[in-house]
Short mmCIF file of C-alpha atoms and ligand atoms in Angstrom, two decimals:
data_model
loop_
_atom_site.label_atom_id
_atom_site.label_comp_id
_atom_site.label_asym_id
_atom_site.label_seq_id
_atom_site.Cartn_x
_atom_site.Cartn_y
_atom_site.Cartn_z
CA MET A 1 123.98 103.10 143.44
CA MET A 2 125.24 99.20 143.38
CA LEU A 3 126.27 99.20 146.96
CA ARG A 4 122.80 99.90 147.90
CA SER A 5 121.28 97.37 145.71
CA LEU A 6 123.09 94.60 146.98
CA PRO A 7 121.74 94.01 150.07
CA ILE A 8 118.12 94.07 148.62
CA LEU A 9 119.39 91.49 146.38
CA LEU A 10 120.73 89.33 149.04
CA ALA A 11 117.44 90.03 150.93
CA LEU A 12 115.45 88.65 147.74
CA THR A 13 117.65 85.67 147.65
CA SER A 14 117.04 84.72 151.30
CA ALA A 15 113.45 85.05 150.89
CA GLY A 16 113.97 82.03 148.43
CA LEU A 17 112.81 83.93 145.07
CA ALA A 18 113.97 83.09 141.85
CA GLN A 19 117.45 84.75 140.79
CA ASP A 20 117.42 87.38 137.70
CA GLY A 21 120.23 85.63 135.66
CA GLY A 22 120.55 88.67 133.14
CA GLN A 23 120.81 91.27 136.11
CA LEU A 24 123.22 89.03 137.94
CA TYR A 25 124.99 88.70 134.79
CA THR A 26 125.39 92.63 134.16
CA THR A 27 126.51 92.98 137.98
CA TYR A 28 129.38 90.14 137.99
CA CYS A 29 130.53 89.44 134.43
CA SER A 30 129.62 92.33 131.87
CA ALA A 31 132.21 94.56 132.89
CA CYS A 32 134.65 92.30 131.28
CA HIS A 33 132.65 89.85 128.78
CA GLY A 34 130.28 92.62 127.33
CA ALA A 35 126.58 93.29 128.08
CA ASP A 36 126.31 91.35 124.61
CA GLY A 37 128.22 88.96 125.59
CA LYS A 38 130.80 89.46 122.77
CA GLY A 39 133.63 90.62 125.16
CA ALA A 40 134.02 93.86 126.64
CA THR A 41 136.03 97.00 125.41
CA GLY A 42 135.82 96.01 121.69
CA GLY A 43 136.34 92.21 122.01
CA GLN A 44 139.61 92.50 124.38
CA PHE A 45 137.94 90.01 126.74
CA PRO A 46 136.84 86.84 125.34
CA PRO A 47 133.28 86.28 124.27
CA LEU A 48 130.51 84.25 125.92
CA ALA A 49 128.46 84.38 123.19
CA GLU A 50 129.03 81.33 121.08
CA SER A 51 131.99 80.32 122.93
CA PRO A 52 132.22 76.64 122.96
CA TRP A 53 133.45 76.94 126.78
CA VAL A 54 129.80 77.58 128.04
CA GLN A 55 127.91 75.07 125.89
CA GLY A 56 127.61 71.36 126.94
CA ASP A 57 129.26 70.26 129.72
CA PRO A 58 128.26 72.80 132.41
CA ASP A 59 131.45 72.05 134.70
CA ARG A 60 133.86 73.58 132.35
CA ALA A 61 131.97 77.25 133.14
CA ILE A 62 131.40 76.38 136.77
CA LYS A 63 134.79 75.75 137.73
CA ILE A 64 136.17 78.74 135.61
CA VAL A 65 133.85 81.09 137.56
CA LEU A 66 134.35 79.43 140.87
CA HIS A 67 138.39 79.53 140.55
CA GLY A 68 139.08 81.66 137.67
CA LEU A 69 141.32 81.23 134.60
CA ASN A 70 144.70 82.10 133.86
CA GLY A 71 147.32 81.77 130.56
CA PRO A 72 146.50 81.41 126.89
CA VAL A 73 143.00 80.20 126.04
CA GLU A 74 141.47 79.88 122.65
CA VAL A 75 137.85 80.92 122.19
CA ALA A 76 136.10 80.93 118.77
CA GLY A 77 139.42 80.93 116.66
CA ARG A 78 141.09 83.51 118.63
CA THR A 79 143.82 83.31 121.49
CA TYR A 80 143.70 85.34 124.91
CA ASN A 81 146.18 85.22 127.27
CA LEU A 82 144.77 87.01 130.32
CA GLU A 83 143.67 86.35 133.78
CA MET A 84 139.96 86.15 135.03
CA PRO A 85 139.97 86.37 138.91
CA PRO A 86 138.21 83.69 140.76
CA GLN A 87 134.61 84.71 141.68
CA GLY A 88 133.24 81.82 143.88
CA ALA A 89 133.71 83.29 147.19
CA ALA A 90 131.54 86.45 145.74
CA ILE A 91 128.53 84.53 144.25
CA ALA A 92 126.22 82.13 145.85
CA ASP A 93 125.16 78.66 144.28
CA ASP A 94 121.91 79.90 143.06
CA GLN A 95 123.07 82.98 141.77
CA LEU A 96 125.87 81.23 139.86
CA ALA A 97 123.23 78.83 138.63
CA ALA A 98 121.18 81.73 137.29
CA ILE A 99 123.98 83.59 135.82
CA LEU A 100 125.15 80.45 133.94
CA THR A 101 121.75 79.47 132.73
CA TYR A 102 121.21 82.89 131.27
CA VAL A 103 124.61 82.95 129.59
CA ARG A 104 124.14 79.28 128.33
CA ALA A 105 120.53 80.44 126.60
CA SER A 106 121.55 83.91 125.40
CA TRP A 107 123.36 85.39 122.08
CA ASN A 108 122.87 82.20 119.94
CA ASN A 109 124.00 79.82 123.02
CA ALA A 110 121.78 76.99 123.37
CA SER A 111 122.69 74.71 126.53
CA PRO A 112 120.51 73.43 129.19
CA ALA A 113 120.05 74.97 132.74
CA VAL A 114 122.39 74.89 135.68
CA THR A 115 121.03 74.16 138.82
CA PRO A 116 122.28 74.99 142.22
CA ALA A 117 122.82 71.28 143.19
CA MET A 118 125.44 71.18 140.42
CA ILE A 119 127.56 74.58 141.84
CA LYS A 120 127.46 73.06 145.12
CA ALA A 121 129.03 69.64 143.69
CA ALA A 122 131.40 71.26 141.74
CA ARG A 123 132.27 73.62 144.82
CA GLU A 124 133.03 70.53 146.79
CA ALA A 125 135.19 68.96 144.42
CA THR A 126 137.25 71.20 143.95
CA ALA A 127 137.57 72.43 147.38
CA GLY A 128 141.18 72.30 147.63
CA ARG A 129 141.80 74.26 144.65
CA ASP A 130 143.43 77.81 145.65
CA LYS A 131 144.68 78.93 142.33
CA PRO A 132 142.99 79.81 138.92
CA TRP A 133 143.07 76.92 136.24
CA THR A 134 144.87 77.13 132.92
CA ALA A 135 142.94 76.07 129.98
CA PRO A 136 144.70 73.08 129.21
CA GLU A 137 143.64 71.68 132.83
CA ILE A 138 140.06 72.55 132.30
CA LEU A 139 140.00 70.64 128.75
CA LYS A 140 141.81 67.62 130.45
CA LEU A 141 138.78 67.51 132.78
CA HIS A 142 135.95 68.50 130.44
CA PRO A 143 136.95 68.66 126.82
CA LEU A 144 135.14 71.24 124.46
CA PRO A 145 131.85 69.73 122.65
CA ALA A 146 132.76 68.56 119.19
CA ALA A 147 131.53 71.54 116.43
CA ALA A 148 128.41 70.10 114.86
CA PRO A 149 129.24 69.63 111.00
CA PRO A 150 128.06 72.74 108.99
CA ILE A 151 126.25 70.06 106.66
CA ALA A 152 124.86 67.05 108.65
CA ASN A 153 124.87 63.79 107.00
CA LEU A 154 126.34 64.98 104.12
CA ILE A 155 126.91 62.40 101.04
CA SER A 156 128.57 62.96 97.76
CA ARG A 157 128.12 61.15 94.55
CA ILE A 158 130.41 61.29 91.55
CA TYR A 159 129.28 61.09 87.95
CA PRO A 160 131.78 60.93 85.17
CA GLY A 161 131.17 62.66 81.90
CA GLU A 162 132.07 65.51 79.77
CA TRP A 163 129.59 68.72 80.44
CA GLN A 164 129.93 72.19 80.01
CA ASP A 165 126.56 72.82 81.94
CA LEU A 166 124.80 71.14 84.85
CA PRO A 167 123.19 67.61 83.17
CA ASP A 168 120.06 66.23 84.56
CA PHE A 169 121.62 64.30 87.39
CA SER A 170 118.43 62.35 88.05
CA LYS A 171 118.85 60.25 84.88
CA LEU A 172 122.82 59.63 85.77
CA LYS A 173 124.20 56.78 87.56
CA PRO A 174 126.77 57.49 90.10
CA ILE A 175 129.94 55.56 90.09
CA ASN A 176 130.70 56.37 93.62
CA VAL A 177 129.14 57.18 96.91
CA GLU A 178 130.87 58.68 99.85
CA GLU A 179 130.11 60.10 103.30
CA GLU A 180 131.89 63.25 104.11
CA HIS A 181 132.19 63.28 107.85
CA ASP A 182 133.31 66.88 108.04
CA GLY A 183 130.39 68.21 106.75
CA LEU A 184 131.89 70.36 104.27
CA ILE A 185 131.46 70.19 100.31
CA SER A 186 134.96 69.85 98.69
CA VAL A 187 136.24 68.85 95.12
CA SER A 188 139.60 68.01 96.55
CA HIS A 189 138.22 64.75 97.90
CA ALA A 190 136.85 63.74 94.95
CA ASP A 191 139.58 61.32 93.37
CA ARG A 192 138.10 62.44 89.74
CA LYS A 193 139.13 65.90 88.90
CA GLU A 194 138.05 66.45 85.29
CA LEU A 195 135.16 65.68 83.19
CA VAL A 196 132.88 65.05 86.36
CA GLY A 197 129.89 65.74 88.01
CA LEU A 198 129.28 65.80 91.73
CA VAL A 199 126.07 65.96 93.74
CA TRP A 200 126.03 66.54 97.69
CA GLU A 201 123.20 66.03 99.72
CA GLY A 202 122.72 66.40 103.72
CA GLN A 203 120.96 68.85 106.02
CA ILE A 204 121.85 72.40 107.21
CA THR A 205 120.57 73.86 110.42
CA ALA A 206 118.59 77.32 110.66
CA PRO A 207 119.32 78.37 114.23
CA LYS A 208 116.09 80.49 114.00
CA ALA A 209 113.35 81.08 111.45
CA GLY A 210 113.80 83.55 108.78
CA LYS A 211 115.35 84.48 105.45
CA PHE A 212 118.66 82.84 104.59
CA THR A 213 121.33 84.12 102.20
CA PHE A 214 123.38 81.46 100.05
CA ARG A 215 126.41 82.34 98.23
CA LEU A 216 127.81 79.97 95.77
CA ASP A 217 131.13 80.19 93.23
CA ALA A 218 132.39 77.43 91.31
CA ASP A 219 135.01 76.46 88.69
CA ASP A 220 132.79 75.50 86.54
CA CYS A 221 129.22 75.28 87.27
CA ALA A 222 126.99 74.55 90.26
CA ARG A 223 123.44 74.76 91.73
CA VAL A 224 122.39 74.86 95.37
CA ILE A 225 118.86 73.43 96.27
CA VAL A 226 117.82 74.20 99.87
CA ALA A 227 114.42 72.46 100.99
CA GLY A 228 113.54 71.55 97.45
CA LYS A 229 114.14 74.86 95.88
CA LYS A 230 116.94 76.42 93.89
CA VAL A 231 118.09 79.05 95.91
CA ALA A 232 121.62 79.93 93.52
CA GLU A 233 123.00 78.88 90.34
CA VAL A 234 126.66 79.38 88.50
CA ARG A 235 126.33 78.30 85.10
CA GLY A 236 129.01 77.91 82.10
CA ILE A 237 132.41 77.33 82.01
CA GLY A 238 134.54 79.62 84.27
CA PRO A 239 136.74 80.39 87.08
CA LEU A 240 135.95 80.61 90.72
CA ASN A 241 137.31 84.18 91.68
CA GLY A 242 134.30 85.98 92.91
CA SER A 243 133.25 87.39 89.41
CA ARG A 244 130.91 84.89 88.44
CA ALA A 245 129.20 84.26 92.33
CA LYS A 246 125.61 84.13 92.63
CA GLN A 247 123.51 85.02 95.69
CA GLY A 248 120.15 83.72 96.45
CA GLN A 249 117.79 83.91 99.51
CA ILE A 250 115.19 81.39 100.97
CA GLN A 251 112.89 81.61 103.68
CA LEU A 252 113.40 78.71 106.51
CA SER A 253 111.86 77.61 109.89
CA ALA A 254 114.03 77.08 112.66
CA GLY A 255 115.69 73.41 112.28
CA SER A 256 117.08 71.05 109.85
CA HIS A 257 116.29 71.12 105.95
CA PRO A 258 117.55 69.36 103.25
CA ILE A 259 120.31 70.68 101.00
CA ARG A 260 121.76 69.51 97.70
CA ILE A 261 124.24 70.84 95.69
CA GLU A 262 124.96 70.02 92.12
CA TYR A 263 128.56 70.56 90.52
CA VAL A 264 130.25 70.18 86.85
CA GLU A 265 133.69 70.55 86.35
CA PHE A 266 134.88 70.49 82.54
CA ARG A 267 138.56 71.03 82.45
CA GLY A 268 141.34 72.79 84.12
CA GLN A 269 141.25 74.26 87.38
CA GLU A 270 138.15 72.94 89.84
CA ALA A 271 136.88 74.07 92.93
CA ILE A 272 133.25 74.96 94.57
CA ALA A 273 132.57 77.30 97.16
CA LEU A 274 129.05 77.90 99.35
CA ALA A 275 128.41 79.72 102.47
CA MET A 276 125.27 80.77 104.24
CA LYS A 277 124.22 83.58 106.45
CA GLY A 278 121.10 84.49 108.44
CA PRO A 279 119.12 84.96 111.49
CA GLY A 280 121.31 83.17 114.40
CA ILE A 281 124.75 82.88 112.11
CA PRO A 282 127.30 85.32 112.92
CA GLY A 283 128.72 86.49 109.59
CA TRP A 284 129.19 83.76 106.67
CA ARG A 285 128.77 80.12 107.93
CA ASN A 286 131.28 78.15 105.22
CA LEU A 287 129.57 74.99 103.68
CA SER A 288 132.70 74.24 102.07
CA ASP A 289 136.35 73.71 102.65
CA SER A 290 137.02 76.88 100.67
CA PRO A 291 135.81 80.32 101.27
CA VAL A 292 133.73 82.15 98.73
CA PRO A 293 135.49 85.10 97.16
CA ALA A 294 134.44 88.51 98.33
CA GLU A 295 132.22 90.40 95.52
CA LYS A 296 134.22 92.51 92.83
CA PRO A 297 132.74 95.78 92.13
CA SER A 298 130.37 95.44 89.46
CA LEU A 299 130.03 97.69 86.58
CA MET A 300 127.94 95.73 83.92
CA ILE A 301 128.33 96.88 80.29
CA ARG A 302 124.73 97.13 78.16
CA PRO A 303 123.64 97.66 75.00
CA THR A 304 121.07 100.41 74.47
CA PRO A 305 117.51 99.52 73.42
CA ASP A 306 118.53 100.11 69.90
CA ARG A 307 122.22 99.61 69.38
CA ALA A 308 124.82 97.07 70.06
CA VAL A 309 127.79 97.36 72.53
CA ILE A 310 131.34 96.50 72.05
CA TYR A 311 133.62 94.80 74.81
CA ARG A 312 137.32 94.75 73.80
CA ASN A 313 139.14 93.16 76.45
CA PHE A 314 139.93 89.72 77.67
CA ILE A 315 137.01 87.07 77.78
CA ALA A 316 137.02 83.90 79.68
CA GLY A 317 136.42 80.82 77.22
CA THR A 318 137.85 82.39 74.41
CA THR A 319 141.20 83.68 72.83
CA ALA A 320 143.13 87.08 73.80
CA ARG A 321 141.93 88.57 70.80
CA ALA A 322 138.18 88.14 70.97
CA ILE A 323 135.67 91.03 70.45
CA GLY A 324 132.50 90.87 72.55
CA PHE A 325 129.28 92.31 71.44
CA GLY A 326 126.45 92.69 73.42
CA PHE A 327 123.04 93.13 71.42
CA PRO A 328 119.94 94.68 72.53
CA GLY A 329 117.49 92.27 74.12
CA GLY A 330 120.05 90.06 76.05
CA VAL A 331 121.79 87.82 73.03
CA ASN A 332 125.85 88.17 73.15
CA LEU A 333 128.43 86.81 71.27
CA ALA A 334 132.12 86.87 71.66
CA TYR A 335 134.39 86.42 68.15
CA SER A 336 138.00 85.21 68.15
CA ALA A 337 140.12 87.20 65.81
CA ASP A 338 142.80 84.68 66.46
CA ASN A 339 140.62 81.54 65.47
CA LEU A 340 138.35 83.72 63.00
CA ALA A 341 135.18 82.32 64.59
CA PRO A 342 132.33 83.19 66.84
CA GLU A 343 133.36 81.13 69.88
CA LEU A 344 130.79 82.20 72.84
CA LEU A 345 127.22 82.88 72.59
CA TRP A 346 125.13 83.50 75.71
CA THR A 347 121.91 84.97 77.08
CA GLY A 348 121.03 87.67 79.58
CA ASP A 349 123.72 90.04 80.62
CA PHE A 350 126.54 90.82 78.31
CA MET A 351 129.93 91.81 80.55
CA ASP A 352 130.83 93.08 83.60
CA GLY A 353 133.59 95.88 83.06
CA GLY A 354 134.51 96.08 86.98
CA ARG A 355 137.58 93.83 86.84
CA HIS A 356 139.19 95.57 83.55
CA TRP A 357 137.78 99.08 84.33
CA VAL A 358 140.98 100.52 85.75
CA ASP A 359 143.69 98.38 84.00
CA ARG A 360 143.83 95.12 81.27
CA GLY A 361 145.82 93.01 83.11
CA GLN A 362 143.86 91.10 85.74
CA GLY A 363 143.00 87.89 83.93
CA ASN A 364 140.12 87.12 82.17
CA GLN A 365 136.32 88.46 82.48
CA PRO A 366 133.70 85.65 82.02
CA PRO A 367 130.58 86.45 80.20
CA ALA A 368 128.01 88.27 82.87
CA GLY A 369 124.56 86.37 81.49
CA GLU A 370 124.05 82.77 81.19
CA ARG A 371 123.18 79.87 78.88
CA GLN A 372 126.58 80.17 77.65
CA VAL A 373 127.36 77.97 74.63
CA LYS A 374 130.85 77.30 73.40
CA LEU A 375 130.61 76.68 69.74
CA SER A 376 134.34 75.96 69.07
CA GLY A 377 137.77 76.60 70.32
CA ALA A 378 140.07 76.13 67.11
CA ARG A 379 140.79 77.79 63.93
CA ALA A 380 137.78 77.94 61.80
CA LEU A 381 139.58 78.60 58.45
CA ALA A 382 142.60 77.04 56.66
CA GLU A 383 146.05 78.53 57.19
CA GLY A 384 146.41 81.44 55.31
CA ALA A 385 143.06 83.04 56.23
CA ARG A 386 143.89 86.70 57.64
CA PHE A 387 141.30 88.53 59.77
CA ARG A 388 140.58 92.14 58.32
CA GLY A 389 138.73 93.51 61.12
CA TYR A 390 134.98 94.49 61.13
CA LYS A 391 132.32 96.91 60.12
CA LEU A 392 129.48 97.87 62.32
CA ASP A 393 126.01 99.00 60.74
CA PRO A 394 123.97 101.57 62.31
CA ALA A 395 122.54 99.51 64.77
CA GLY A 396 126.32 98.45 65.87
CA ASN A 397 125.76 94.91 64.34
CA PRO A 398 129.03 93.89 63.27
CA THR A 399 130.33 92.22 59.90
CA PHE A 400 133.60 90.49 60.35
CA SER A 401 135.75 90.18 57.40
CA VAL A 402 138.44 87.54 56.92
CA GLN A 403 140.96 87.28 53.71
CA LEU A 404 141.46 83.96 51.74
CA GLY A 405 144.00 84.87 49.08
CA GLU A 406 141.73 86.87 46.55
CA GLN A 407 138.55 85.92 48.34
CA PHE A 408 136.89 87.83 51.29
CA LEU A 409 134.56 85.97 53.70
CA LEU A 410 132.13 88.15 55.37
CA ASP A 411 130.62 86.83 58.57
CA ALA A 412 127.54 89.25 59.52
CA TRP A 413 125.55 89.11 62.87
CA LYS A 414 122.32 90.52 64.33
CA PRO A 415 119.96 89.64 67.02
CA ALA A 416 116.91 87.80 65.67
CA GLY A 417 114.85 87.14 68.90
CA SER A 418 115.49 88.53 72.37
CA GLY A 419 114.06 87.90 75.97
CA ALA A 420 112.41 84.34 76.52
CA THR A 421 113.07 83.50 72.89
CA PRO A 422 116.75 84.68 72.38
CA ALA A 423 118.44 84.22 68.69
CA LEU A 424 121.25 85.67 66.78
CA THR A 425 121.18 85.34 62.99
CA ARG A 426 124.56 84.80 61.06
CA THR A 427 124.99 85.38 57.34
CA LEU A 428 128.16 84.25 55.78
CA THR A 429 129.08 85.24 52.31
CA VAL A 430 132.36 84.65 50.07
CA ASN A 431 133.03 87.42 47.63
CA GLY A 432 134.94 87.14 44.55
CA GLN A 433 135.97 84.13 42.36
CA GLY A 434 137.11 80.92 42.98
CA SER A 435 136.73 77.58 44.78
CA PRO A 436 134.15 76.78 47.89
CA VAL A 437 135.47 77.93 51.50
CA GLU A 438 135.21 75.52 54.05
CA LEU A 439 134.59 76.74 57.51
CA LEU A 440 134.37 74.99 61.03
CA VAL A 441 130.90 76.16 62.54
CA CYS A 442 131.45 74.14 65.74
CA GLU A 443 133.00 71.41 67.46
CA LYS A 444 132.18 69.05 70.43
CA LEU A 445 128.51 69.81 69.99
CA ALA A 446 126.27 67.63 68.50
CA LEU A 447 124.47 68.65 65.18
CA LYS A 448 121.23 66.69 64.97
CA LYS A 449 119.20 67.36 61.89
CA THR A 450 115.36 67.72 63.13
CA GLY A 451 113.85 69.24 59.78
CA ASP A 452 114.18 70.33 56.44
CA GLN A 453 116.65 73.34 57.36
CA ASP A 454 116.23 72.69 61.07
CA TYR A 455 118.84 70.97 63.43
CA GLU A 456 119.37 70.65 67.34
CA LEU A 457 122.92 72.13 68.23
CA GLY A 458 123.98 70.51 71.50
CA ASP A 459 121.87 70.98 74.45
CA GLU A 460 121.03 74.62 74.27
CA LEU A 461 120.31 75.41 70.90
CA ARG A 462 118.42 74.91 67.59
CA LEU A 463 120.02 75.95 64.40
CA GLN A 464 117.91 76.91 61.61
CA ALA A 465 120.13 77.10 58.18
CA GLU A 466 119.25 78.33 54.71
CA ASN A 467 121.37 77.38 51.72
CA ALA A 468 124.07 75.29 53.97
CA ALA A 469 125.44 71.90 53.84
CA PHE A 470 126.99 70.65 56.77
CA GLU A 471 129.52 68.01 56.88
CA THR A 472 130.48 66.37 60.35
CA ARG A 473 134.28 64.79 60.79
CA ASP A 474 135.83 63.72 64.21
CA GLY A 475 132.95 65.52 65.87
CA LYS A 476 133.55 68.75 64.08
CA THR A 477 131.14 70.33 61.74
CA TYR A 478 132.13 72.14 58.69
CA LEU A 479 130.08 74.31 56.07
CA LYS A 480 131.10 74.73 52.61
CA LEU A 481 130.36 78.09 50.82
CA SER A 482 130.36 78.82 47.62
CA PRO A 483 131.43 82.22 46.19
CA GLY A 484 128.29 84.48 45.70
CA LYS A 485 125.81 82.08 47.58
CA PRO A 486 125.43 83.48 51.19
CA ALA A 487 124.27 80.80 53.63
CA THR A 488 122.14 81.99 56.58
CA LEU A 489 122.27 80.43 60.10
CA THR A 490 120.02 81.24 62.83
CA TYR A 491 120.96 80.38 66.43
CA ARG A 492 118.25 80.00 68.62
CA TRP A 493 118.03 79.08 72.52
CA LYS A 494 115.72 76.28 73.23
C1 HEC B 501 137.53 90.86 135.68
C2 HEC B 501 137.22 90.57 134.14
C3 HEC B 501 136.14 89.24 134.22
C4 HEC B 501 135.25 89.15 134.88
C5 HEC B 501 134.44 89.81 136.08
C6 HEC B 501 134.36 87.89 134.45
N1 HEC B 501 135.58 87.17 133.67
FE1 HEC B 501 135.24 85.61 132.64
N2 HEC B 501 137.04 85.70 131.72
C7 HEC B 501 137.80 87.20 131.86
C8 HEC B 501 139.22 86.67 130.85
C9 HEC B 501 140.17 87.89 131.00
C10 HEC B 501 139.06 85.56 130.44
C11 HEC B 501 140.11 84.71 129.62
C12 HEC B 501 141.36 84.16 130.84
C13 HEC B 501 142.51 83.86 130.07
O1 HEC B 501 143.03 84.41 129.12
O2 HEC B 501 142.98 82.69 130.25
C14 HEC B 501 137.77 84.76 130.85
C15 HEC B 501 137.22 83.64 130.60
C16 HEC B 501 136.13 82.99 130.70
C17 HEC B 501 135.39 82.06 130.42
C18 HEC B 501 136.18 80.92 129.19
C19 HEC B 501 136.54 81.94 127.96
C20 HEC B 501 135.18 82.16 127.21
O3 HEC B 501 135.21 83.17 126.61
O4 HEC B 501 134.41 81.32 127.22
C21 HEC B 501 134.13 81.76 130.93
C22 HEC B 501 133.21 80.81 130.34
C23 HEC B 501 134.16 83.04 131.40
N3 HEC B 501 134.97 83.81 131.69
C24 HEC B 501 132.87 83.15 132.27
C25 HEC B 501 132.53 84.37 133.06
C26 HEC B 501 131.32 84.31 133.78
C27 HEC B 501 130.11 83.66 133.61
C28 HEC B 501 131.68 85.52 134.61
C29 HEC B 501 130.69 86.28 135.56
C30 HEC B 501 130.28 85.56 136.73
C31 HEC B 501 133.06 86.00 134.41
N4 HEC B 501 133.54 85.27 133.29
C32 HEC B 501 133.42 87.28 134.95
C33 HEC B 501 137.52 87.80 132.26
C34 HEC B 501 136.66 88.06 133.40
#
């Protein structure tokens, strides 16, 4: 079949008709480099698809095809050590021009056409060559094009500040602006690694039009905005381990689009990871110097419509003996039995049990939802106070019990709003006789009085308080409770 079609092909050539590069590629190259350009026999041969060797300066590929290639060669991160036999004698100038034009315009390759005159010139210039090239020889003559940075024109801005969530950076002034020539976002470049916000801006390229997916993970929180639209967001304080990673999609036209990444590091470890995928991009393209961790199996723990659910395992952001409560309607609480205090409140999803399903020993699981508020991280009551457990009402709402000498403090929680207006009500009662009990309600969160019984608590919450007198000292807010006079606090997200 092939033997008979070849003379016809040659006849067409001599008649001066245009060569079909795809057809000739199948004849002369695909046995080794694969019909899809990815390397024949499952990638045992090097790929021509997205190979930098075939892009840019055409002489590199021309010379390889004319005289062959021998010895170690690295293509797209993998080293091959094979031999490609010379093809120059078998393929005419216009045929080779058509093949390389086809190769350079196929499978996400995007380099200009190769003309028969270029082939002719290369043949003449290398006429004395009688053995295959080695990769270093070729690279010395024709270096590989520099890889385009993942994010073009990338700049970073540094903002000092103590945030547990993303602030409005447009209202803030950076202390430092830098160009990031490697085009990758990275926290390791920043000279400030705690209590800091970072904003990166640059342009990404969509090789083709279509839907692109962005995957983001951060320690602590981050948001990615592409072409002016928020695509993914990781909120609150927590680790970068895949369990909090978020993904979002956006439709993009082919070409360049602005990207903006906002990031906050509170305390402890710091890291950010971002990757994109979509049409024309093989697999994930990293936009950060660290890759985004793979997804963990998700096993969301949910309350039923009329009963709260409990999570008794390590919760990130609070102490080891914390008890999580997910209430119907998407309001959640983590109570620390070590500190005798509610420490975390959040909305939306409760906890993902995937990590701790099999065993207890794999680190802390961060809350699965959003708008997390850390009320405090210190002991709420004086030394000597002891946790005595909790009781549940028929709806699964807890009342925590703490003993202080002869007295008992009862700390009862129930949902007071859901969905778009999430809220939790807390009723605090001191039983028995004796002196008032002083209790820490929050630290590091500003409590601002806005009405008779109304307060603003930090950025996220409003607090409605009945029978409650607060006192703030050294950034900590306390509540004084007299025996037999319950106080009610309602935490409502703004
Ligand atoms: C008999 C198998 C075979 C054929 C046919 C063949 N090649 Fe190759 N090619 C190879 C091998 C093997 C290498 C790697 C050599 C090494 O390890 O040094 C290679 C390397 C290359 C490279 C550089 C590395 C890369 O992956 O980009 C280019 C470019 C290339 N070939 C183009 C072609 C073109 C175009 C044709 C058709 C005209 C062709 N080859 C035909 C086996 C072949």
